[in-house]
Amino acid sequence: MSASLAMGAYGFYVWSSVAVFFFVLLIDTLAPLARRRRNLRELRARIARQENRRRPGTPPSNESNA
Amino acid sequence: MANWVPLWLHRLGSPPVFYRFAGAVRPWALGLALVLAGVALYGGLFVAPADYQQGDAYRIIFLHVPSAWMSLFIYGAMAVAAFVGLVWRIKIAEVVAMESAPVGAAFTFITLVTGSLWGKPMWGTWWTWDARLTSELVLLFIYLGVIGLYHSFEDRRQGARAASFLVLVGAVNVPIVHFSVNWWNTLHQGSTVRLLGPSHIEASMLWPLLTMMAATKLYYVASLFARVRADLIASESGKGWVRELLAHRDGSGA
């Protein structure tokens, strides 16, 4: 098993390739999920601001999760 | 042809329908992609025999070649979507084209880096200005140009239209990348797997390669759908369905 993990003399190159492949795709997977959550949060804050403008005097409800 | 196909495609052109469809498909595509990638890597890194010339270094092929295929495939998909978006002004097509670019750029980047890691032990150099390598680097710059142009406009749809033109112009590079190993005398080796005629590869090496190809295709679907969903929340934020979605999320404590 350790012999096959060493990949002959090429372990560094093979395993670096595997690492690059998964690292780049991991970032590519996480980035849009974070962006969607951020977009939802910003939209929620914007709606809350609009509500406050419409009914002045009411306490701002968006401070806690903005 | 049965008319439910165009009908279904037409319904899918509606942002809220696409949003829900993408949300339902994404986890399955990603899960299947992970399973297939695991199987392919097991087969490629441990089961397949070493190459008679390149030893174990050739195993980089199982990451490098599927990524390179995806760098061209995604460009093709992006060009079709950009064309549909420009001609028929279908918003979903514009969003699909624009959100394909980062995934394509990621695969192009992986192709260049894994190619470099393969080139060092086999050719003795990390990089050379060979036709295949140079045209692939140009492909990366086109992807980055598309992303940059899309985001440089205040108005998203205007940005998408400008960037879609760039996508169509940049499409000339795709056949150049593909045929570069035939048109020029390159250091890069020729095609191993061919659609027409016999492939120059053993079955024990071919199946992990094709399995990885399926995995990367599914991954593209998953990543694209996640990106389209994120994009639609922002670009459709004034629409009732996004407001309802938000109210529903808040109602369920999310």
PDB file of C-alpha atoms in Angstrom:
ATOM      1  CA  MET A   1       0.000   0.000   0.000  1.00  0.00           C
ATOM      2  CA  SER A   2       2.729   2.481   0.935  1.00  0.00           C
ATOM      3  CA  ALA A   3       4.538   1.574  -2.278  1.00  0.00           C
ATOM      4  CA  SER A   4       1.496   2.464  -4.355  1.00  0.00           C
ATOM      5  CA  LEU A   5       0.970   5.656  -2.335  1.00  0.00           C
ATOM      6  CA  ALA A   6       4.529   6.717  -3.173  1.00  0.00           C
ATOM      7  CA  MET A   7       3.725   6.620  -6.903  1.00  0.00           C
ATOM      8  CA  GLY A   8       7.240   5.556  -7.843  1.00  0.00           C
ATOM      9  CA  ALA A   9       9.402   8.668  -7.733  1.00  0.00           C
ATOM     10  CA  TYR A  10       6.453  10.855  -8.702  1.00  0.00           C
ATOM     11  CA  GLY A  11       4.467  11.028  -5.471  1.00  0.00           C
ATOM     12  CA  PHE A  12       4.939  14.775  -5.107  1.00  0.00           C
ATOM     13  CA  TYR A  13       3.587  15.515  -8.594  1.00  0.00           C
ATOM     14  CA  VAL A  14       0.669  13.094  -8.484  1.00  0.00           C
ATOM     15  CA  TRP A  15      -0.546  14.024  -5.000  1.00  0.00           C
ATOM     16  CA  SER A  16      -0.058  17.750  -5.620  1.00  0.00           C
ATOM     17  CA  SER A  17      -2.305  17.381  -8.668  1.00  0.00           C
ATOM     18  CA  VAL A  18      -4.954  15.623  -6.579  1.00  0.00           C
ATOM     19  CA  ALA A  19      -4.705  18.348  -3.929  1.00  0.00           C
ATOM     20  CA  VAL A  20      -4.991  21.197  -6.449  1.00  0.00           C
ATOM     21  CA  PHE A  21      -7.965  19.548  -8.130  1.00  0.00           C
ATOM     22  CA  PHE A  22      -9.956  19.146  -4.931  1.00  0.00           C
ATOM     23  CA  PHE A  23      -8.873  22.432  -3.355  1.00  0.00           C
ATOM     24  CA  VAL A  24      -9.942  24.536  -6.351  1.00  0.00           C
ATOM     25  CA  LEU A  25     -13.259  22.707  -6.694  1.00  0.00           C
ATOM     26  CA  LEU A  26     -13.914  22.976  -2.944  1.00  0.00           C
ATOM     27  CA  ILE A  27     -13.580  26.762  -3.156  1.00  0.00           C
ATOM     28  CA  ASP A  28     -15.756  26.728  -6.274  1.00  0.00           C
ATOM     29  CA  THR A  29     -18.423  24.786  -4.354  1.00  0.00           C
ATOM     30  CA  LEU A  30     -18.410  26.953  -1.238  1.00  0.00           C
ATOM     31  CA  ALA A  31     -18.256  30.391  -2.906  1.00  0.00           C
ATOM     32  CA  PRO A  32     -21.763  30.389  -4.470  1.00  0.00           C
ATOM     33  CA  LEU A  33     -23.363  28.974  -1.299  1.00  0.00           C
ATOM     34  CA  ALA A  34     -21.896  31.852   0.706  1.00  0.00           C
ATOM     35  CA  ARG A  35     -22.922  34.338  -1.987  1.00  0.00           C
ATOM     36  CA  ARG A  36     -26.535  33.116  -1.944  1.00  0.00           C
ATOM     37  CA  ARG A  37     -26.705  33.446   1.845  1.00  0.00           C
ATOM     38  CA  ARG A  38     -25.169  36.942   1.640  1.00  0.00           C
ATOM     39  CA  ASN A  39     -27.656  37.997  -1.039  1.00  0.00           C
ATOM     40  CA  LEU A  40     -30.566  36.755   1.064  1.00  0.00           C
ATOM     41  CA  ARG A  41     -29.241  38.618   4.114  1.00  0.00           C
ATOM     42  CA  GLU A  42     -28.797  41.870   2.195  1.00  0.00           C
ATOM     43  CA  LEU A  43     -32.266  41.586   0.717  1.00  0.00           C
ATOM     44  CA  ARG A  44     -33.766  40.993   4.158  1.00  0.00           C
ATOM     45  CA  ALA A  45     -32.027  44.122   5.471  1.00  0.00           C
ATOM     46  CA  ARG A  46     -33.218  46.160   2.480  1.00  0.00           C
ATOM     47  CA  ILE A  47     -36.822  45.083   2.961  1.00  0.00           C
ATOM     48  CA  ALA A  48     -36.593  45.968   6.648  1.00  0.00           C
ATOM     49  CA  ARG A  49     -35.261  49.443   5.767  1.00  0.00           C
ATOM     50  CA  GLN A  50     -38.131  49.989   3.329  1.00  0.00           C
ATOM     51  CA  GLU A  51     -40.640  48.922   5.978  1.00  0.00           C
ATOM     52  CA  ASN A  52     -39.131  51.435   8.408  1.00  0.00           C
ATOM     53  CA  ARG A  53     -39.373  54.258   5.899  1.00  0.00           C
ATOM     54  CA  ARG A  54     -42.989  53.436   5.270  1.00  0.00           C
ATOM     55  CA  ARG A  55     -43.880  53.452   8.977  1.00  0.00           C
ATOM     56  CA  PRO A  56     -41.696  56.088  10.667  1.00  0.00           C
ATOM     57  CA  GLY A  57     -41.475  55.876  14.417  1.00  0.00           C
ATOM     58  CA  THR A  58     -41.411  52.106  14.603  1.00  0.00           C
ATOM     59  CA  PRO A  59     -38.159  50.718  15.983  1.00  0.00           C
ATOM     60  CA  PRO A  60     -35.771  49.350  13.345  1.00  0.00           C
ATOM     61  CA  SER A  61     -36.199  45.617  13.193  1.00  0.00           C
ATOM     62  CA  ASN A  62     -33.179  44.880  11.028  1.00  0.00           C
ATOM     63  CA  GLU A  63     -30.441  45.815  13.488  1.00  0.00           C
ATOM     64  CA  SER A  64     -30.143  42.382  15.031  1.00  0.00           C
ATOM     65  CA  ASN A  65     -29.466  40.413  11.860  1.00  0.00           C
ATOM     66  CA  ALA A  66     -28.099  43.070   9.505  1.00  0.00           C
TER      67      ALA A  66
ATOM     68  CA  MET B   1     -41.604  15.392 -31.172  1.00  0.00           C
ATOM     69  CA  ALA B   2     -43.734  15.186 -28.077  1.00  0.00           C
ATOM     70  CA  ASN B   3     -44.635  18.714 -27.154  1.00  0.00           C
ATOM     71  CA  TRP B   4     -43.985  18.382 -23.438  1.00  0.00           C
ATOM     72  CA  VAL B   5     -40.251  18.871 -24.086  1.00  0.00           C
ATOM     73  CA  PRO B   6     -40.513  22.428 -25.485  1.00  0.00           C
ATOM     74  CA  LEU B   7     -43.247  23.120 -22.952  1.00  0.00           C
ATOM     75  CA  TRP B   8     -41.023  22.025 -20.093  1.00  0.00           C
ATOM     76  CA  LEU B   9     -38.085  24.053 -21.432  1.00  0.00           C
ATOM     77  CA  HIS B  10     -40.347  27.058 -21.721  1.00  0.00           C
ATOM     78  CA  ARG B  11     -41.455  26.679 -18.108  1.00  0.00           C
ATOM     79  CA  LEU B  12     -37.815  26.298 -17.049  1.00  0.00           C
ATOM     80  CA  GLY B  13     -37.149  29.716 -18.580  1.00  0.00           C
ATOM     81  CA  SER B  14     -39.121  31.228 -15.711  1.00  0.00           C
ATOM     82  CA  PRO B  15     -36.723  32.256 -12.893  1.00  0.00           C
ATOM     83  CA  PRO B  16     -38.749  30.894  -9.928  1.00  0.00           C
ATOM     84  CA  VAL B  17     -39.246  27.530 -11.688  1.00  0.00           C
ATOM     85  CA  PHE B  18     -35.549  27.332 -12.561  1.00  0.00           C
ATOM     86  CA  TYR B  19     -34.599  28.306  -9.003  1.00  0.00           C
ATOM     87  CA  ARG B  20     -36.634  25.447  -7.521  1.00  0.00           C
ATOM     88  CA  PHE B  21     -35.517  22.971 -10.201  1.00  0.00           C
ATOM     89  CA  ALA B  22     -31.849  23.883  -9.637  1.00  0.00           C
ATOM     90  CA  GLY B  23     -32.272  23.547  -5.891  1.00  0.00           C
ATOM     91  CA  ALA B  24     -33.770  20.064  -6.274  1.00  0.00           C
ATOM     92  CA  VAL B  25     -31.160  18.780  -8.743  1.00  0.00           C
ATOM     93  CA  ARG B  26     -28.018  20.288  -7.204  1.00  0.00           C
ATOM     94  CA  PRO B  27     -27.490  17.971  -4.176  1.00  0.00           C
ATOM     95  CA  TRP B  28     -28.030  14.843  -6.303  1.00  0.00           C
ATOM     96  CA  ALA B  29     -25.630  16.006  -9.011  1.00  0.00           C
ATOM     97  CA  LEU B  30     -22.994  16.921  -6.432  1.00  0.00           C
ATOM     98  CA  GLY B  31     -23.406  13.669  -4.495  1.00  0.00           C
ATOM     99  CA  LEU B  32     -23.183  11.522  -7.613  1.00  0.00           C
ATOM    100  CA  ALA B  33     -20.187  13.534  -8.826  1.00  0.00           C
ATOM    101  CA  LEU B  34     -18.364  12.850  -5.534  1.00  0.00           C
ATOM    102  CA  VAL B  35     -19.107   9.117  -5.670  1.00  0.00           C
ATOM    103  CA  LEU B  36     -18.001   8.827  -9.306  1.00  0.00           C
ATOM    104  CA  ALA B  37     -14.858  10.891  -8.648  1.00  0.00           C
ATOM    105  CA  GLY B  38     -13.985   8.597  -5.754  1.00  0.00           C
ATOM    106  CA  VAL B  39     -14.462   5.474  -7.887  1.00  0.00           C
ATOM    107  CA  ALA B  40     -12.515   7.011 -10.782  1.00  0.00           C
ATOM    108  CA  LEU B  41      -9.588   8.035  -8.589  1.00  0.00           C
ATOM    109  CA  TYR B  42      -9.459   4.627  -6.939  1.00  0.00           C
ATOM    110  CA  GLY B  43      -9.391   3.007 -10.362  1.00  0.00           C
ATOM    111  CA  GLY B  44      -6.923   5.496 -11.764  1.00  0.00           C
ATOM    112  CA  LEU B  45      -4.480   5.848  -8.890  1.00  0.00           C
ATOM    113  CA  PHE B  46      -4.476   2.289  -7.513  1.00  0.00           C
ATOM    114  CA  VAL B  47      -6.055  -0.236  -9.881  1.00  0.00           C
ATOM    115  CA  ALA B  48      -4.733   0.835 -13.281  1.00  0.00           C
ATOM    116  CA  PRO B  49      -1.161  -0.311 -13.996  1.00  0.00           C
ATOM    117  CA  ALA B  50       1.726   2.134 -14.314  1.00  0.00           C
ATOM    118  CA  ASP B  51       2.560   3.424 -17.784  1.00  0.00           C
ATOM    119  CA  TYR B  52       5.447   1.651 -19.517  1.00  0.00           C
ATOM    120  CA  GLN B  53       7.141   4.961 -20.390  1.00  0.00           C
ATOM    121  CA  GLN B  54       5.934   7.466 -17.814  1.00  0.00           C
ATOM    122  CA  GLY B  55       5.681   5.212 -14.760  1.00  0.00           C
ATOM    123  CA  ASP B  56       3.241   6.514 -12.144  1.00  0.00           C
ATOM    124  CA  ALA B  57       3.484  10.129 -13.287  1.00  0.00           C
ATOM    125  CA  TYR B  58       0.965   9.443 -16.043  1.00  0.00           C
ATOM    126  CA  ARG B  59      -1.729   9.063 -13.341  1.00  0.00           C
ATOM    127  CA  ILE B  60      -2.094  12.839 -13.433  1.00  0.00           C
ATOM    128  CA  ILE B  61      -4.031  12.149 -16.650  1.00  0.00           C
ATOM    129  CA  PHE B  62      -7.092  11.172 -14.572  1.00  0.00           C
ATOM    130  CA  LEU B  63      -7.325  14.755 -13.268  1.00  0.00           C
ATOM    131  CA  HIS B  64      -5.708  16.713 -16.071  1.00  0.00           C
ATOM    132  CA  VAL B  65      -7.600  15.365 -19.087  1.00  0.00           C
ATOM    133  CA  PRO B  66     -11.158  15.468 -17.633  1.00  0.00           C
ATOM    134  CA  SER B  67     -10.449  19.034 -16.444  1.00  0.00           C
ATOM    135  CA  ALA B  68      -9.188  19.990 -19.898  1.00  0.00           C
ATOM    136  CA  TRP B  69     -12.291  18.478 -21.499  1.00  0.00           C
ATOM    137  CA  MET B  70     -14.441  20.478 -19.091  1.00  0.00           C
ATOM    138  CA  SER B  71     -12.568  23.700 -19.845  1.00  0.00           C
ATOM    139  CA  LEU B  72     -13.712  23.332 -23.472  1.00  0.00           C
ATOM    140  CA  PHE B  73     -17.119  21.755 -22.792  1.00  0.00           C
ATOM    141  CA  ILE B  74     -18.133  24.533 -20.396  1.00  0.00           C
ATOM    142  CA  TYR B  75     -17.031  27.113 -22.951  1.00  0.00           C
ATOM    143  CA  GLY B  76     -19.292  25.429 -25.507  1.00  0.00           C
ATOM    144  CA  ALA B  77     -22.238  25.382 -23.097  1.00  0.00           C
ATOM    145  CA  MET B  78     -21.553  29.015 -22.172  1.00  0.00           C
ATOM    146  CA  ALA B  79     -21.419  30.031 -25.860  1.00  0.00           C
ATOM    147  CA  VAL B  80     -24.756  28.328 -26.612  1.00  0.00           C
ATOM    148  CA  ALA B  81     -26.383  30.002 -23.591  1.00  0.00           C
ATOM    149  CA  ALA B  82     -24.863  33.377 -24.519  1.00  0.00           C
ATOM    150  CA  PHE B  83     -26.171  33.047 -28.073  1.00  0.00           C
ATOM    151  CA  VAL B  84     -29.680  32.131 -26.867  1.00  0.00           C
ATOM    152  CA  GLY B  85     -29.575  35.003 -24.399  1.00  0.00           C
ATOM    153  CA  LEU B  86     -28.491  37.520 -27.023  1.00  0.00           C
ATOM    154  CA  VAL B  87     -30.947  36.420 -29.700  1.00  0.00           C
ATOM    155  CA  TRP B  88     -34.089  35.674 -27.666  1.00  0.00           C
ATOM    156  CA  ARG B  89     -33.236  37.783 -24.590  1.00  0.00           C
ATOM    157  CA  ILE B  90     -34.058  34.959 -22.233  1.00  0.00           C
ATOM    158  CA  LYS B  91     -32.868  36.023 -18.813  1.00  0.00           C
ATOM    159  CA  ILE B  92     -32.114  32.506 -17.556  1.00  0.00           C
ATOM    160  CA  ALA B  93     -29.888  31.884 -20.589  1.00  0.00           C
ATOM    161  CA  GLU B  94     -27.899  35.043 -19.818  1.00  0.00           C
ATOM    162  CA  VAL B  95     -27.504  34.017 -16.174  1.00  0.00           C
ATOM    163  CA  VAL B  96     -26.467  30.460 -17.135  1.00  0.00           C
ATOM    164  CA  ALA B  97     -23.850  31.853 -19.546  1.00  0.00           C
ATOM    165  CA  MET B  98     -22.432  34.284 -16.996  1.00  0.00           C
ATOM    166  CA  GLU B  99     -22.409  31.819 -14.110  1.00  0.00           C
ATOM    167  CA  SER B 100     -20.702  29.160 -16.260  1.00  0.00           C
ATOM    168  CA  ALA B 101     -17.612  31.326 -16.630  1.00  0.00           C
ATOM    169  CA  PRO B 102     -16.229  30.904 -13.068  1.00  0.00           C
ATOM    170  CA  VAL B 103     -16.627  27.103 -13.229  1.00  0.00           C
ATOM    171  CA  GLY B 104     -14.914  27.047 -16.629  1.00  0.00           C
ATOM    172  CA  ALA B 105     -12.134  29.248 -15.283  1.00  0.00           C
ATOM    173  CA  ALA B 106     -11.678  26.887 -12.322  1.00  0.00           C
ATOM    174  CA  PHE B 107     -11.307  23.849 -14.606  1.00  0.00           C
ATOM    175  CA  THR B 108      -8.960  25.736 -16.940  1.00  0.00           C
ATOM    176  CA  PHE B 109      -6.821  26.723 -13.967  1.00  0.00           C
ATOM    177  CA  ILE B 110      -6.736  23.098 -12.745  1.00  0.00           C
ATOM    178  CA  THR B 111      -5.769  21.974 -16.257  1.00  0.00           C
ATOM    179  CA  LEU B 112      -2.850  24.407 -16.383  1.00  0.00           C
ATOM    180  CA  VAL B 113      -1.572  23.592 -12.889  1.00  0.00           C
ATOM    181  CA  THR B 114      -1.881  19.796 -13.181  1.00  0.00           C
ATOM    182  CA  GLY B 115      -0.337  20.031 -16.657  1.00  0.00           C
ATOM    183  CA  SER B 116       2.560  21.919 -15.147  1.00  0.00           C
ATOM    184  CA  LEU B 117       2.926  19.278 -12.427  1.00  0.00           C
ATOM    185  CA  TRP B 118       2.968  16.634 -15.154  1.00  0.00           C
ATOM    186  CA  GLY B 119       5.324  18.586 -17.418  1.00  0.00           C
ATOM    187  CA  LYS B 120       8.031  19.047 -14.806  1.00  0.00           C
ATOM    188  CA  PRO B 121       8.909  15.347 -14.342  1.00  0.00           C
ATOM    189  CA  MET B 122       8.183  14.336 -17.975  1.00  0.00           C
ATOM    190  CA  TRP B 123       9.475  17.269 -20.030  1.00  0.00           C
ATOM    191  CA  GLY B 124      11.819  18.769 -17.476  1.00  0.00           C
ATOM    192  CA  THR B 125       9.999  22.115 -17.422  1.00  0.00           C
ATOM    193  CA  TRP B 126       7.002  23.598 -15.608  1.00  0.00           C
ATOM    194  CA  TRP B 127       6.014  25.666 -18.591  1.00  0.00           C
ATOM    195  CA  THR B 128       6.786  26.118 -22.280  1.00  0.00           C
ATOM    196  CA  TRP B 129       5.219  28.395 -24.894  1.00  0.00           C
ATOM    197  CA  ASP B 130       3.879  25.487 -26.874  1.00  0.00           C
ATOM    198  CA  ALA B 131       0.671  25.855 -28.941  1.00  0.00           C
ATOM    199  CA  ARG B 132      -1.514  23.708 -26.667  1.00  0.00           C
ATOM    200  CA  LEU B 133      -0.304  25.333 -23.448  1.00  0.00           C
ATOM    201  CA  THR B 134      -0.486  28.864 -24.809  1.00  0.00           C
ATOM    202  CA  SER B 135      -3.988  28.474 -26.250  1.00  0.00           C
ATOM    203  CA  GLU B 136      -5.203  26.986 -22.950  1.00  0.00           C
ATOM    204  CA  LEU B 137      -3.722  29.981 -21.114  1.00  0.00           C
ATOM    205  CA  VAL B 138      -5.542  32.285 -23.559  1.00  0.00           C
ATOM    206  CA  LEU B 139      -8.733  30.347 -22.705  1.00  0.00           C
ATOM    207  CA  LEU B 140      -8.217  31.177 -19.022  1.00  0.00           C
ATOM    208  CA  PHE B 141      -7.774  34.871 -19.878  1.00  0.00           C
ATOM    209  CA  ILE B 142     -10.981  34.828 -21.941  1.00  0.00           C
ATOM    210  CA  TYR B 143     -12.889  33.307 -19.021  1.00  0.00           C
ATOM    211  CA  LEU B 144     -11.475  35.954 -16.679  1.00  0.00           C
ATOM    212  CA  GLY B 145     -12.314  38.663 -19.224  1.00  0.00           C
ATOM    213  CA  VAL B 146     -15.924  37.463 -19.397  1.00  0.00           C
ATOM    214  CA  ILE B 147     -16.216  37.482 -15.590  1.00  0.00           C
ATOM    215  CA  GLY B 148     -14.628  40.944 -15.373  1.00  0.00           C
ATOM    216  CA  LEU B 149     -16.777  42.449 -18.110  1.00  0.00           C
ATOM    217  CA  TYR B 150     -19.973  41.064 -16.566  1.00  0.00           C
ATOM    218  CA  HIS B 151     -19.193  42.670 -13.236  1.00  0.00           C
ATOM    219  CA  SER B 152     -17.979  45.991 -14.642  1.00  0.00           C
ATOM    220  CA  PHE B 153     -21.504  47.184 -15.488  1.00  0.00           C
ATOM    221  CA  GLU B 154     -23.862  48.743 -12.988  1.00  0.00           C
ATOM    222  CA  ASP B 155     -26.792  47.122 -14.788  1.00  0.00           C
ATOM    223  CA  ARG B 156     -26.490  43.318 -14.658  1.00  0.00           C
ATOM    224  CA  ARG B 157     -28.337  42.610 -17.878  1.00  0.00           C
ATOM    225  CA  GLN B 158     -26.278  45.141 -19.797  1.00  0.00           C
ATOM    226  CA  GLY B 159     -23.154  43.505 -18.391  1.00  0.00           C
ATOM    227  CA  ALA B 160     -24.444  40.067 -19.379  1.00  0.00           C
ATOM    228  CA  ARG B 161     -25.080  41.211 -22.941  1.00  0.00           C
ATOM    229  CA  ALA B 162     -21.647  42.794 -23.341  1.00  0.00           C
ATOM    230  CA  ALA B 163     -19.935  39.731 -21.853  1.00  0.00           C
ATOM    231  CA  SER B 164     -22.042  37.409 -24.050  1.00  0.00           C
ATOM    232  CA  PHE B 165     -20.588  39.121 -27.113  1.00  0.00           C
ATOM    233  CA  LEU B 166     -17.119  38.494 -25.741  1.00  0.00           C
ATOM    234  CA  VAL B 167     -18.058  34.831 -25.206  1.00  0.00           C
ATOM    235  CA  LEU B 168     -19.069  34.469 -28.862  1.00  0.00           C
ATOM    236  CA  VAL B 169     -15.944  36.236 -30.150  1.00  0.00           C
ATOM    237  CA  GLY B 170     -13.711  34.207 -27.838  1.00  0.00           C
ATOM    238  CA  ALA B 171     -15.245  30.953 -29.135  1.00  0.00           C
ATOM    239  CA  VAL B 172     -12.703  30.947 -32.001  1.00  0.00           C
ATOM    240  CA  ASN B 173     -10.138  29.870 -29.421  1.00  0.00           C
ATOM    241  CA  VAL B 174     -11.946  26.603 -28.633  1.00  0.00           C
ATOM    242  CA  PRO B 175     -11.077  24.761 -31.887  1.00  0.00           C
ATOM    243  CA  ILE B 176      -7.579  26.221 -31.667  1.00  0.00           C
ATOM    244  CA  VAL B 177      -7.087  24.591 -28.256  1.00  0.00           C
ATOM    245  CA  HIS B 178      -8.578  21.315 -29.460  1.00  0.00           C
ATOM    246  CA  PHE B 179      -6.670  20.987 -32.720  1.00  0.00           C
ATOM    247  CA  SER B 180      -3.434  22.666 -31.592  1.00  0.00           C
ATOM    248  CA  VAL B 181      -1.712  19.291 -31.124  1.00  0.00           C
ATOM    249  CA  ASN B 182      -2.518  18.387 -34.748  1.00  0.00           C
ATOM    250  CA  TRP B 183      -1.938  21.771 -36.396  1.00  0.00           C
ATOM    251  CA  TRP B 184       1.397  22.524 -34.800  1.00  0.00           C
ATOM    252  CA  ASN B 185       4.347  20.444 -33.788  1.00  0.00           C
ATOM    253  CA  THR B 186       3.918  20.599 -30.035  1.00  0.00           C
ATOM    254  CA  LEU B 187       5.716  19.231 -27.016  1.00  0.00           C
ATOM    255  CA  HIS B 188       2.282  18.308 -25.677  1.00  0.00           C
ATOM    256  CA  GLN B 189       1.293  14.775 -26.628  1.00  0.00           C
ATOM    257  CA  GLY B 190      -1.531  14.114 -29.076  1.00  0.00           C
ATOM    258  CA  SER B 191      -5.044  12.959 -28.190  1.00  0.00           C
ATOM    259  CA  THR B 192      -5.209   9.664 -26.334  1.00  0.00           C
ATOM    260  CA  VAL B 193      -8.958   9.183 -26.350  1.00  0.00           C
ATOM    261  CA  ARG B 194     -10.716   9.715 -29.647  1.00  0.00           C
ATOM    262  CA  LEU B 195     -14.392   9.805 -30.465  1.00  0.00           C
ATOM    263  CA  LEU B 196     -13.766   8.494 -33.972  1.00  0.00           C
ATOM    264  CA  GLY B 197     -11.520   5.500 -34.338  1.00  0.00           C
ATOM    265  CA  PRO B 198      -9.766   3.467 -31.674  1.00  0.00           C
ATOM    266  CA  SER B 199      -8.386   5.142 -28.558  1.00  0.00           C
ATOM    267  CA  HIS B 200      -4.715   4.701 -27.741  1.00  0.00           C
ATOM    268  CA  ILE B 201      -5.359   3.484 -24.234  1.00  0.00           C
ATOM    269  CA  GLU B 202      -5.919   0.273 -22.297  1.00  0.00           C
ATOM    270  CA  ALA B 203      -9.403  -0.498 -20.936  1.00  0.00           C
ATOM    271  CA  SER B 204      -8.091  -0.485 -17.334  1.00  0.00           C
ATOM    272  CA  MET B 205      -6.949   3.120 -17.866  1.00  0.00           C
ATOM    273  CA  LEU B 206      -9.896   4.171 -20.008  1.00  0.00           C
ATOM    274  CA  TRP B 207     -12.725   3.457 -17.587  1.00  0.00           C
ATOM    275  CA  PRO B 208     -11.392   5.650 -14.744  1.00  0.00           C
ATOM    276  CA  LEU B 209     -10.888   8.428 -17.285  1.00  0.00           C
ATOM    277  CA  LEU B 210     -14.455   8.196 -18.581  1.00  0.00           C
ATOM    278  CA  THR B 211     -15.839   7.880 -15.035  1.00  0.00           C
ATOM    279  CA  MET B 212     -13.995  11.052 -14.055  1.00  0.00           C
ATOM    280  CA  MET B 213     -15.393  12.735 -17.168  1.00  0.00           C
ATOM    281  CA  ALA B 214     -18.933  11.891 -15.996  1.00  0.00           C
ATOM    282  CA  ALA B 215     -18.077  13.134 -12.478  1.00  0.00           C
ATOM    283  CA  THR B 216     -16.788  16.494 -13.730  1.00  0.00           C
ATOM    284  CA  LYS B 217     -19.864  16.951 -15.959  1.00  0.00           C
ATOM    285  CA  LEU B 218     -22.150  16.362 -12.957  1.00  0.00           C
ATOM    286  CA  TYR B 219     -20.001  18.665 -10.868  1.00  0.00           C
ATOM    287  CA  TYR B 220     -20.452  21.412 -13.455  1.00  0.00           C
ATOM    288  CA  VAL B 221     -24.240  21.005 -13.222  1.00  0.00           C
ATOM    289  CA  ALA B 222     -24.117  21.232  -9.422  1.00  0.00           C
ATOM    290  CA  SER B 223     -21.814  24.247  -9.332  1.00  0.00           C
ATOM    291  CA  LEU B 224     -23.672  26.048 -12.117  1.00  0.00           C
ATOM    292  CA  PHE B 225     -27.026  25.548 -10.395  1.00  0.00           C
ATOM    293  CA  ALA B 226     -25.690  26.840  -7.069  1.00  0.00           C
ATOM    294  CA  ARG B 227     -24.348  29.909  -8.865  1.00  0.00           C
ATOM    295  CA  VAL B 228     -27.541  30.547 -10.799  1.00  0.00           C
ATOM    296  CA  ARG B 229     -29.536  30.374  -7.548  1.00  0.00           C
ATOM    297  CA  ALA B 230     -27.237  32.902  -5.872  1.00  0.00           C
ATOM    298  CA  ASP B 231     -27.425  35.156  -8.925  1.00  0.00           C
ATOM    299  CA  LEU B 232     -31.241  35.017  -9.158  1.00  0.00           C
ATOM    300  CA  ILE B 233     -31.690  36.057  -5.516  1.00  0.00           C
ATOM    301  CA  ALA B 234     -29.864  39.294  -6.307  1.00  0.00           C
ATOM    302  CA  SER B 235     -31.067  39.968  -9.847  1.00  0.00           C
ATOM    303  CA  GLU B 236     -34.721  39.129  -9.111  1.00  0.00           C
ATOM    304  CA  SER B 237     -34.717  40.748  -5.661  1.00  0.00           C
ATOM    305  CA  GLY B 238     -37.525  43.118  -6.596  1.00  0.00           C
ATOM    306  CA  LYS B 239     -39.827  40.304  -7.714  1.00  0.00           C
ATOM    307  CA  GLY B 240     -42.615  38.833  -5.654  1.00  0.00           C
ATOM    308  CA  TRP B 241     -41.322  35.263  -5.722  1.00  0.00           C
ATOM    309  CA  VAL B 242     -38.029  36.209  -4.040  1.00  0.00           C
ATOM    310  CA  ARG B 243     -39.957  38.158  -1.372  1.00  0.00           C
ATOM    311  CA  GLU B 244     -42.173  35.127  -0.802  1.00  0.00           C
ATOM    312  CA  LEU B 245     -39.119  32.888  -0.606  1.00  0.00           C
ATOM    313  CA  LEU B 246     -37.618  35.177   2.007  1.00  0.00           C
ATOM    314  CA  ALA B 247     -40.842  35.347   4.009  1.00  0.00           C
ATOM    315  CA  HIS B 248     -41.084  31.568   3.864  1.00  0.00           C
ATOM    316  CA  ARG B 249     -37.475  31.176   5.074  1.00  0.00           C
ATOM    317  CA  ASP B 250     -38.048  33.618   7.915  1.00  0.00           C
ATOM    318  CA  GLY B 251     -41.272  31.859   8.790  1.00  0.00           C
ATOM    319  CA  SER B 252     -39.525  28.499   9.041  1.00  0.00           C
ATOM    320  CA  GLY B 253     -36.842  29.991  11.277  1.00  0.00           C
ATOM    321  CA  ALA B 254     -34.049  29.774   8.672  1.00  0.00           C
TER     322      ALA B 254
END
